[in-house]
Amino acid sequence: MSSQVKVAAVHAAPVFLDRAATTAKALSIIREAAHAGASLIAFPETYIPAFPVWAALWAPIENHDLFVLMAEQSVSITGPEIAAIRNEARLLGVTVSIGISESSPASVGLIWNSNVLIGPDGGILNHHRKLVPTFYEKLVWAAGDGAGLRVVDTPAGRVGNLICGENTNPLARYTLMAQAEQIHISSWPPMWPTRRPGNGGNFNNVAANRIRASAHSFEAKSFGIITAGYMDKAMRDFLIVRDPGVTDVIDRTQRAVSFFVDPTGEVLGETLQDEEGIAYAEFDLQRCIEPKQFHDVVGYYNRFDVFDLSINRKRLVPATFIDAPLAPDRSAERVQQAELKSDHD
């Protein structure tokens, strides 16, 4: 494995709430990034079919139709959308990390905020469901589990992923650090309104994401890919046509930024915020080693006799079915016995 890798952070809008069209756009982006030499391509949070920003804009009683549409356009892990992305990754020989709103085989209204990491052979390397939906996301998505808290080997290095606010959870982050993570992908929405603009106290999404990404990379001594969604005109128009009263909130809320950080927490490579595109960076994975001399929080710079962390990585399911074995079909035997009895009579 070469220590030099080229990576891509996708800073793009979905085709809003259209999983088929968004999947087609994702395939085109994967081709573009692969042709530019990227071996690892990371998409934003729930790129397919969209991030449900409406949960921040209107009360739940106003959003029932949007929840139904979101559920209908969510993606099955075994569905054609993931199959198409797996096939494209295989054809191009690249690793793809993509955020999806995931549907469930157990309920037509159960959806998760998930991330899928696909290897260059088209195999699913990791499937993570966001542990806890953040703030108003709780009105849309169910809580996930620890099954996807994994760092996996790829040709680009050892890759881990956390979704949005999970990057504020020190135990989730430490779980990935303890698996020799070299590249940490954090995926984010296009905007994060928490208050009406002009009243002060709004969440500074740009500063917060930079702090969290840099903190993780500094502590883990890993590289960071920060990939954020983008709100295009079609998405903005959809929301404003529905309610022109949200125009000020949408237009005056900071747009998220896609960028990269090195193992010291410094920004490197390209940065995108106000235009759609693909950002690129070159990582030298050998740079993950030297800083471990200073602080290796999963090695000598810790006290495992004082601290003890256990992680449950069991996939949660709503029910376990234990079926009795089917009784053997004895109809042929009964017919034969009847025939013998008839002959005897």
Short mmCIF file of C-alpha atoms in Angstrom, two decimals, residues 54 58 62-66 237-244:
data_model
loop_
_atom_site.label_atom_id
_atom_site.label_comp_id
_atom_site.label_asym_id
_atom_site.label_seq_id
_atom_site.Cartn_x
_atom_site.Cartn_y
_atom_site.Cartn_z
CA TRP A 54 -37.68 21.14 6.71
CA TRP A 58 -41.73 24.04 10.34
CA GLU A 62 -46.88 20.77 8.96
CA ASN A 63 -44.48 18.10 7.69
CA HIS A 64 -46.44 14.85 7.44
CA ASP A 65 -46.39 14.81 3.64
CA LEU A 66 -42.65 15.45 3.59
CA ASP A 237 -37.08 26.95 -4.45
CA PHE A 238 -38.87 23.82 -3.22
CA LEU A 239 -38.76 25.06 0.37
CA ILE A 240 -39.60 28.69 -0.35
CA VAL A 241 -42.51 27.89 -2.67
CA ARG A 242 -43.94 25.80 0.14
CA ASP A 243 -43.62 28.70 2.60
CA PRO A 244 -42.10 32.06 1.60
#
